[in-house]
Coordinates of C-alpha atoms in Angstrom, one line a residue:
X186 CA -19.2 16.3 11.6
X187 CA -21.5 15.8 14.6
X188 CA -22.6 12.6 16.3
X189 CA -26.0 11.5 15.0
X190 CA -26.8 8.6 17.3
X191 CA -27.2 8.6 21.0
X192 CA -24.8 6.3 22.9
X193 CA -27.3 3.6 23.8
X194 CA -28.6 3.4 20.2
X195 CA -25.0 3.4 18.8
X196 CA -24.1 0.3 20.9
X197 CA -27.0 -1.6 19.3
X198 CA -25.9 -0.8 15.8
X199 CA -24.5 -3.2 13.2
X200 CA -21.4 -2.0 11.4
X201 CA -20.4 -4.0 8.2
X202 CA -16.9 -3.7 6.8
X203 CA -16.3 -4.8 3.2
X204 CA -12.7 -5.9 2.6
X205 CA -10.0 -8.3 3.8
X206 CA -6.8 -6.3 4.0
X207 CA -5.1 -3.9 6.4
X208 CA -7.8 -1.3 6.4
X209 CA -10.6 -3.8 7.1
X210 CA -8.8 -5.6 9.8
X211 CA -7.6 -2.5 11.5
X212 CA -11.0 -0.8 11.4
X213 CA -12.6 -3.8 13.1
X214 CA -10.0 -3.8 15.9
X215 CA -10.1 0.0 16.3
X216 CA -13.9 0.0 16.6
X217 CA -13.5 -2.1 19.8
X218 CA -10.8 0.3 21.0
X219 CA -13.3 3.1 20.4
X220 CA -15.6 1.2 22.9
X221 CA -18.1 0.3 20.2
X222 CA -20.0 -2.6 21.6
X223 CA -22.4 -3.3 18.7
X224 CA -22.2 -5.9 16.0
X225 CA -19.1 -5.9 13.7
X226 CA -19.1 -8.0 10.6
X227 CA -16.2 -8.1 8.2
X228 CA -16.9 -9.6 4.8
X229 CA -13.9 -10.5 2.7
X230 CA -13.9 -12.0 -0.8
X231 CA -10.7 -14.0 -0.3
X232 CA -10.7 -17.3 1.7
X233 CA -8.5 -15.7 4.5
X234 CA -9.0 -13.6 7.6
X235 CA -7.6 -10.0 7.1
X236 CA -4.0 -10.1 6.2
X237 CA -0.9 -7.9 5.3
X238 CA 0.1 -7.3 1.8
X239 CA 3.7 -6.0 2.1
X240 CA 5.2 -9.4 3.1
X241 CA 3.7 -11.0 0.0
X242 CA 6.4 -9.7 -2.4
X243 CA 9.1 -10.2 0.2
X244 CA 9.1 -12.7 3.1
X245 CA 6.1 -14.8 2.0
X246 CA 7.4 -15.0 -1.6
X247 CA 10.8 -16.1 -0.3
X248 CA 9.3 -18.7 2.0
X249 CA 10.7 -16.9 5.1
X250 CA 7.1 -16.3 6.4
X251 CA 4.3 -18.9 6.5
X252 CA 0.7 -17.9 6.2
X253 CA 0.2 -17.4 9.9
X254 CA 2.8 -14.6 9.9
X255 CA 1.0 -12.8 7.0
X256 CA -2.3 -12.6 8.9
X257 CA -2.9 -9.1 10.4
X258 CA -4.1 -10.7 13.6
X259 CA -4.8 -14.4 14.6
X260 CA -8.2 -15.8 14.3
X261 CA -8.6 -16.0 18.0
X262 CA -8.4 -12.2 18.2
X263 CA -11.6 -11.7 16.3
X264 CA -13.3 -14.4 18.4
X265 CA -12.2 -12.7 21.6
X266 CA -13.4 -9.3 20.4
X267 CA -16.8 -10.7 19.2
X268 CA -16.0 -9.7 15.6
X269 CA -17.5 -11.9 12.9
X270 CA -15.4 -12.5 9.8
X271 CA -17.1 -13.9 6.7
X272 CA -14.3 -15.0 4.4
X273 CA -14.7 -16.2 0.9
X274 CA -17.8 -14.1 0.4
X275 CA -18.1 -11.4 -2.2
X276 CA -20.4 -8.4 -1.7
X277 CA -22.1 -7.9 -5.1
X278 CA -24.2 -4.8 -4.4
X279 CA -25.2 -2.2 -1.9
X280 CA -28.7 -0.9 -1.3
X281 CA -28.2 2.4 0.4
X282 CA -31.9 3.1 0.8
X283 CA -32.5 -0.2 2.7
X284 CA -29.0 -0.2 4.2
X285 CA -28.3 -3.7 3.0
X286 CA -25.5 -5.5 1.2
X287 CA -26.2 -8.4 -1.1
X288 CA -23.6 -11.2 -1.2
X289 CA -22.8 -13.8 -3.9
X290 CA -24.0 -16.5 -1.6
X291 CA -27.5 -15.0 -1.7
X292 CA -27.4 -13.5 1.7
X293 CA -28.7 -10.0 2.3
X294 CA -27.1 -8.3 5.3
X295 CA -28.4 -5.2 7.0
X296 CA -26.2 -2.5 8.3
X297 CA -26.6 0.7 10.2
X298 CA -23.2 2.0 9.0
X299 CA -21.0 0.6 6.3
X300 CA -17.2 0.9 5.8
X301 CA -15.8 0.2 2.3
X302 CA -12.2 -1.0 2.5
X303 CA -12.3 -2.6 -0.9
X304 CA -8.6 -1.8 -1.7
X305 CA -7.3 -2.1 -5.2
X306 CA -6.3 -4.6 -7.9
X307 CA -3.3 -4.8 -10.2
X308 CA -3.5 -3.0 -13.6
X309 CA -3.6 -5.7 -16.3
X310 CA -1.5 -5.6 -19.4
X311 CA -4.3 -6.1 -21.8
X312 CA -2.4 -7.4 -24.8
X313 CA -1.9 -10.5 -27.1
X314 CA -0.9 -13.6 -25.1
X315 CA -1.8 -12.0 -21.8
X316 CA -3.6 -15.1 -20.6
X317 CA -0.7 -17.5 -21.2
X318 CA 0.3 -19.8 -18.3
X319 CA 3.4 -18.3 -16.6
X320 CA 2.2 -14.7 -16.5
X321 CA 1.5 -13.5 -13.0
X322 CA 0.3 -10.4 -11.1
X323 CA 1.0 -9.9 -7.4
X324 CA -1.7 -8.6 -5.0
X325 CA -3.1 -11.6 -3.1
X326 CA -2.0 -14.7 -1.3
X327 CA -3.2 -16.8 -4.2
X328 CA -1.2 -14.7 -6.6
X329 CA 2.0 -15.3 -4.7
X330 CA 1.3 -19.0 -4.2
X331 CA 1.1 -19.3 -8.0
X332 CA 4.3 -17.4 -8.5
X333 CA 6.1 -19.6 -5.9
X334 CA 5.0 -22.7 -7.8
X335 CA 6.9 -21.2 -10.9
X336 CA 9.9 -20.1 -8.9
X337 CA 12.6 -22.7 -9.8
X338 CA 16.3 -22.1 -9.9
X339 CA 17.7 -21.5 -13.4
X340 CA 14.4 -20.3 -14.8
X341 CA 14.2 -17.0 -16.6
X342 CA 11.8 -14.4 -15.1
X343 CA 10.9 -11.2 -16.8
X344 CA 9.5 -8.5 -14.5
X345 CA 7.4 -5.9 -16.3
X346 CA 7.6 -2.7 -14.4
X347 CA 10.5 -1.2 -12.4
X348 CA 8.5 0.1 -9.4
X349 CA 8.7 -1.1 -5.8
X350 CA 6.8 -4.3 -6.4
X351 CA 8.8 -5.3 -9.4
X352 CA 12.1 -4.6 -7.7
X353 CA 11.1 -6.4 -4.5
X354 CA 10.2 -9.5 -6.6
X355 CA 13.5 -9.1 -8.4
X356 CA 15.5 -9.2 -5.2
X357 CA 13.7 -12.4 -4.0
X358 CA 14.0 -14.0 -7.4
X359 CA 17.7 -13.4 -7.9
X360 CA 18.4 -14.9 -4.4
X361 CA 16.3 -17.9 -5.4
X362 CA 18.6 -18.6 -8.3
X363 CA 16.4 -17.3 -11.2
X364 CA 17.8 -15.3 -14.1
X365 CA 16.1 -11.9 -13.6
X366 CA 15.4 -9.2 -16.2
X367 CA 13.4 -6.1 -15.3
X368 CA 11.7 -4.3 -18.2
X369 CA 10.9 -0.7 -17.4
X370 CA 9.2 1.6 -20.0
X371 CA 10.6 4.8 -18.5
X372 CA 14.3 5.9 -18.8
X373 CA 15.0 4.9 -15.2
X374 CA 13.5 2.6 -12.5
X375 CA 11.3 4.1 -9.8
X376 CA 10.8 7.2 -11.8
X377 CA 7.2 7.6 -10.7
X378 CA 8.0 7.6 -7.0
X379 CA 11.5 8.9 -6.4
X380 CA 14.3 11.0 -7.7
X381 CA 17.1 10.3 -10.1
X382 CA 19.6 9.9 -7.3
X383 CA 17.6 7.2 -5.6
X384 CA 16.9 5.5 -8.9
X385 CA 20.7 5.4 -9.7
X386 CA 21.4 4.0 -6.2
X387 CA 19.0 1.1 -6.7
X388 CA 20.1 0.5 -10.3
X389 CA 23.6 -0.1 -9.0
X390 CA 22.4 -2.3 -6.2
X391 CA 20.3 -4.6 -8.4
X392 CA 23.0 -4.7 -11.1
X393 CA 25.6 -5.8 -8.5
X394 CA 23.3 -8.6 -7.5
X395 CA 23.0 -9.9 -11.1
X396 CA 19.6 -8.4 -12.1
X397 CA 19.5 -7.2 -15.7
X398 CA 17.8 -3.8 -15.8
X399 CA 16.4 -2.8 -19.2
X400 CA 14.9 0.7 -19.3
X401 CA 13.1 2.2 -22.2
X402 CA 11.5 -1.2 -22.8
X403 CA 7.7 -1.1 -23.3
X404 CA 6.1 -4.6 -23.2
X405 CA 3.6 -4.9 -26.0
X406 CA 2.6 -8.6 -26.0
X407 CA 3.6 -12.0 -24.8
X408 CA 5.1 -14.9 -26.9
X409 CA 4.2 -18.5 -26.6
X410 CA 1.6 -21.1 -27.5
X411 CA 0.9 -23.4 -24.6
X412 CA 3.0 -21.3 -22.1
X413 CA 4.9 -18.1 -21.9
X414 CA 8.2 -18.1 -23.8
X415 CA 9.0 -14.4 -23.9
X416 CA 7.9 -10.8 -23.6
X417 CA 7.6 -8.9 -26.9
X418 CA 8.7 -5.3 -26.6
X419 CA 8.2 -2.2 -28.7
X420 CA 10.4 -2.5 -31.7
X421 CA 10.0 -6.2 -31.9
X422 CA 12.6 -7.5 -29.5
X423 CA 11.6 -10.6 -27.7
X424 CA 13.0 -11.0 -24.1
X425 CA 13.1 -14.8 -23.4
X426 CA 11.2 -15.7 -20.2
X427 CA 9.8 -18.9 -18.6
X428 CA 7.6 -16.7 -16.3
X429 CA 6.7 -13.1 -16.0
X430 CA 5.5 -10.9 -13.1
X431 CA 3.7 -7.8 -14.2
X432 CA 3.8 -4.8 -11.8
X433 CA 2.5 -1.7 -13.6
X434 CA 0.5 -0.2 -10.8
X435 CA -2.9 -0.7 -9.3
X436 CA -6.4 0.6 -9.7
X437 CA -8.9 1.2 -6.9
X438 CA -11.9 -1.1 -6.5
X439 CA -14.7 1.4 -6.8
X440 CA -17.3 -0.6 -8.7
X441 CA -19.5 -1.3 -5.6
X442 CA -19.5 2.3 -4.6
X443 CA -20.2 3.5 -8.1
X444 CA -23.1 1.1 -8.6
X445 CA -24.5 2.3 -5.2
X446 CA -24.5 5.9 -6.5
X447 CA -21.6 7.1 -4.3
X448 CA -19.3 9.9 -5.6
X449 CA -16.2 8.5 -7.2
X450 CA -13.3 10.2 -8.9
X451 CA -9.9 8.3 -9.0
X452 CA -11.2 6.5 -5.9
X453 CA -14.2 6.7 -3.6
X454 CA -14.6 10.3 -2.7
X455 CA -14.6 10.9 1.1
X456 CA -14.4 13.9 3.3
X457 CA -11.9 14.5 6.1
X458 CA -13.9 12.3 8.4
X459 CA -13.7 9.4 5.8
X460 CA -17.5 9.7 5.1
X461 CA -18.7 9.2 1.6
X462 CA -21.5 11.1 -0.2
X463 CA -23.9 8.8 1.7
X464 CA -23.8 9.8 5.4
X465 CA -24.1 6.1 6.5
X466 CA -21.2 4.8 4.4
X467 CA -17.5 5.4 5.0
X468 CA -14.4 4.3 3.2
X469 CA -10.7 3.8 4.0
X470 CA -7.5 2.6 2.4
X471 CA -6.3 2.3 -1.2
X472 CA -9.8 2.8 -2.6
X473 CA -10.3 6.3 -1.3
X474 CA -9.8 9.8 -2.7
X475 CA -9.4 11.9 0.4
X476 CA -8.5 15.5 1.3
X477 CA -5.3 16.3 3.1
X478 CA -5.3 19.6 4.8
X479 CA -1.5 19.4 5.4
X480 CA -0.8 19.2 1.7
X481 CA -3.7 21.4 0.6
X482 CA -5.1 18.9 -1.9
X483 CA -6.9 15.7 -2.5
X484 CA -5.1 12.5 -3.2
X485 CA -5.3 8.7 -3.4
X486 CA -2.5 6.8 -1.7
X487 CA -1.3 3.3 -2.3
X488 CA 0.3 2.6 1.1
X489 CA -0.1 0.5 4.2
X490 CA 0.4 3.4 6.6
X491 CA -2.4 5.3 4.9
X492 CA -4.7 2.2 5.1
X493 CA -3.9 1.7 8.8
X494 CA -4.1 5.3 9.9
X495 CA -7.2 6.2 7.8
X496 CA -9.0 3.1 9.0
X497 CA -8.4 4.1 12.6
X498 CA -9.9 7.5 11.9
X499 CA -12.8 5.8 10.1
X500 CA -13.4 3.6 13.2
X501 CA -13.5 6.7 15.5
X502 CA -16.1 8.4 13.3
X503 CA -18.1 5.2 12.9
X504 CA -18.3 5.1 16.6
X505 CA -19.3 8.8 16.8
X506 CA -16.0 10.0 18.2
X507 CA -15.3 12.7 15.5
X508 CA -11.7 12.7 14.2
X509 CA -10.1 14.3 11.1
X510 CA -7.7 12.4 8.9
X511 CA -4.7 14.5 7.9
X512 CA -1.3 12.8 7.9
X513 CA 1.9 13.4 6.0
X514 CA 2.2 10.3 3.7
X515 CA 5.0 7.8 4.3
X516 CA 6.0 4.6 2.7
X517 CA 8.7 1.8 2.8
X518 CA 10.3 -0.9 0.7
X519 CA 12.6 -3.8 1.6
X520 CA 15.0 -5.0 -1.1
X521 CA 17.9 -7.3 -0.2
X522 CA 19.4 -6.0 3.2
X523 CA 18.1 -2.5 2.5
X524 CA 15.2 -0.8 4.2
X525 CA 14.0 2.3 2.3
X526 CA 11.7 4.6 4.3
X527 CA 10.2 7.6 2.6
X528 CA 8.1 10.5 3.9
X529 CA 6.4 13.1 1.7
X530 CA 6.8 13.3 -2.1
X531 CA 10.4 13.7 -3.1
X532 CA 9.7 14.1 -6.9
X533 CA 8.1 17.5 -6.2
X534 CA 11.0 19.0 -4.4
X535 CA 13.2 21.9 -5.6
X536 CA 16.5 20.8 -4.2
X537 CA 18.1 18.1 -2.0
X538 CA 20.9 17.4 0.5
X539 CA 22.5 14.1 1.4
X540 CA 23.4 13.0 4.9
X541 CA 25.8 10.0 5.0
X542 CA 27.4 8.2 2.1
X543 CA 25.4 6.1 -0.4
X544 CA 28.5 3.9 -0.8
X545 CA 28.0 2.7 2.7
X546 CA 24.4 1.8 2.0
X547 CA 23.3 3.9 5.0
X548 CA 22.3 7.4 4.2
X549 CA 19.3 9.9 3.9
X550 CA 18.3 12.4 1.3
X551 CA 16.4 15.4 2.5
X552 CA 14.3 17.4 0.0
X553 CA 13.4 21.0 0.2
X554 CA 11.0 23.6 -1.2
X555 CA 12.7 26.8 -0.4
X556 CA 13.8 26.5 3.2
X557 CA 11.0 24.0 4.1
X558 CA 11.6 20.3 4.3
X559 CA 9.1 18.6 2.1
X560 CA 10.2 15.0 1.9
X561 CA 13.0 12.5 2.8
X562 CA 14.3 9.1 1.7
X563 CA 16.3 7.1 4.2
X564 CA 18.2 3.9 3.4
X565 CA 19.0 1.8 6.5
X566 CA 18.7 5.1 8.5
X567 CA 15.7 4.7 10.8
X568 CA 16.7 7.6 13.1
X569 CA 17.0 10.1 10.1
X570 CA 13.6 8.9 8.9
X571 CA 11.9 9.3 12.3
X572 CA 13.3 12.8 12.6
X573 CA 12.3 13.7 9.0
X574 CA 8.7 12.7 9.8
X575 CA 8.6 15.3 12.5
X576 CA 10.4 17.9 10.4
X577 CA 8.3 17.8 7.2
X578 CA 6.5 21.1 6.7
X579 CA 9.0 23.0 8.9
X580 CA 11.8 25.4 8.0
X581 CA 15.1 23.6 8.6
X582 CA 18.7 24.4 8.2
X583 CA 19.7 22.1 5.3
X584 CA 23.4 22.5 6.0
X585 CA 23.0 21.0 9.5
X586 CA 20.8 18.2 8.2
X587 CA 23.6 17.3 5.7
X588 CA 26.3 17.4 8.3
X589 CA 26.6 14.0 10.1
X590 CA 28.5 15.6 13.0
X591 CA 25.4 17.7 13.8
X592 CA 23.1 16.0 16.3
X593 CA 19.7 15.5 14.8
X594 CA 18.0 16.1 18.1
X595 CA 19.4 19.7 18.0
X596 CA 18.1 20.2 14.5
X597 CA 14.7 19.0 15.6
X598 CA 14.7 21.2 18.7
X599 CA 15.7 24.2 16.6
X600 CA 12.8 23.6 14.1
X601 CA 10.3 23.4 17.0
X602 CA 11.4 26.8 18.5

């Protein structure tokens, strides 16, 4: 990619960012860090300034965080950086030829360059009774506010889906005094994202806390007349419930891009510079299908680190400071007093070694393809995680990684030499 706008012209440009999450907020801030002095306009459909989603299923749901701690940055930040934020406004269409976006309030806004940070939305369980009061999905502040209104001690909550969102909600709900049942269609929780060993660890943790885990349970419909009374599973069993939270994955918001004629395939297709098939339109975050030269393939990631790091790269390219996006994916999940940090894709590994003892709730599992470290899962082990992030893709002595008496710094130094 080569710059296509002289510096003086660039600083007179208008950059419009569509979205209200991590990617949108970070891109706006990063544009100023890239010394872009032109106009920045962030348009978000929700009635909030850009905010973080991870706390929603944890600290915000539990009441530990108020709304101010969920915001990515305070409102005064955008004012001080001369960034305009239009909240509660939905972009309904893009006119690439005229370089304009059309909003639901009738406004047509011109842009020189456009960043789509439209994120994703929960997959809906389209089935009988799916619109009954008491059935919830979790993606936005409004979603969590509705769940919190239903969170009353003694109530029965059914969580459909045993992924990270479902289990994080389960951890909060059991502490809040609800009777919690998790319904997972696979034969183990977290099957899509981690290994059998990690699934077994978290199954034990949740069971100890009083969560009822039901695997091999496919939700087929919802029971109730005026309000939810239960989840009907394959085979006819009805699991009683006063409320339900459905967490069966997300799907990227690509409709705007598709209607504008941009290439889409399991996300908005971008190149290594985050540019779409239109040279004036970029995209970042959960909505993108992007190439990763480190992994040798394209992928779409549902993670905050990806949204943040990709949006920083997008900002650099929007400001004509060419930069390639290529990072090893990493993720995290907080459940009870456990912080799980993951790097790489553990489900694709050939073998694994464990450092530490899972019984102490402080350990790491390192995953290998041949002699190369491909991924790691670390529970309450920040040091092991940070070292793993630097070792992924390198040949490592697995025996030394598994031996707690071996200094990790020495392992890291040996891999660098």
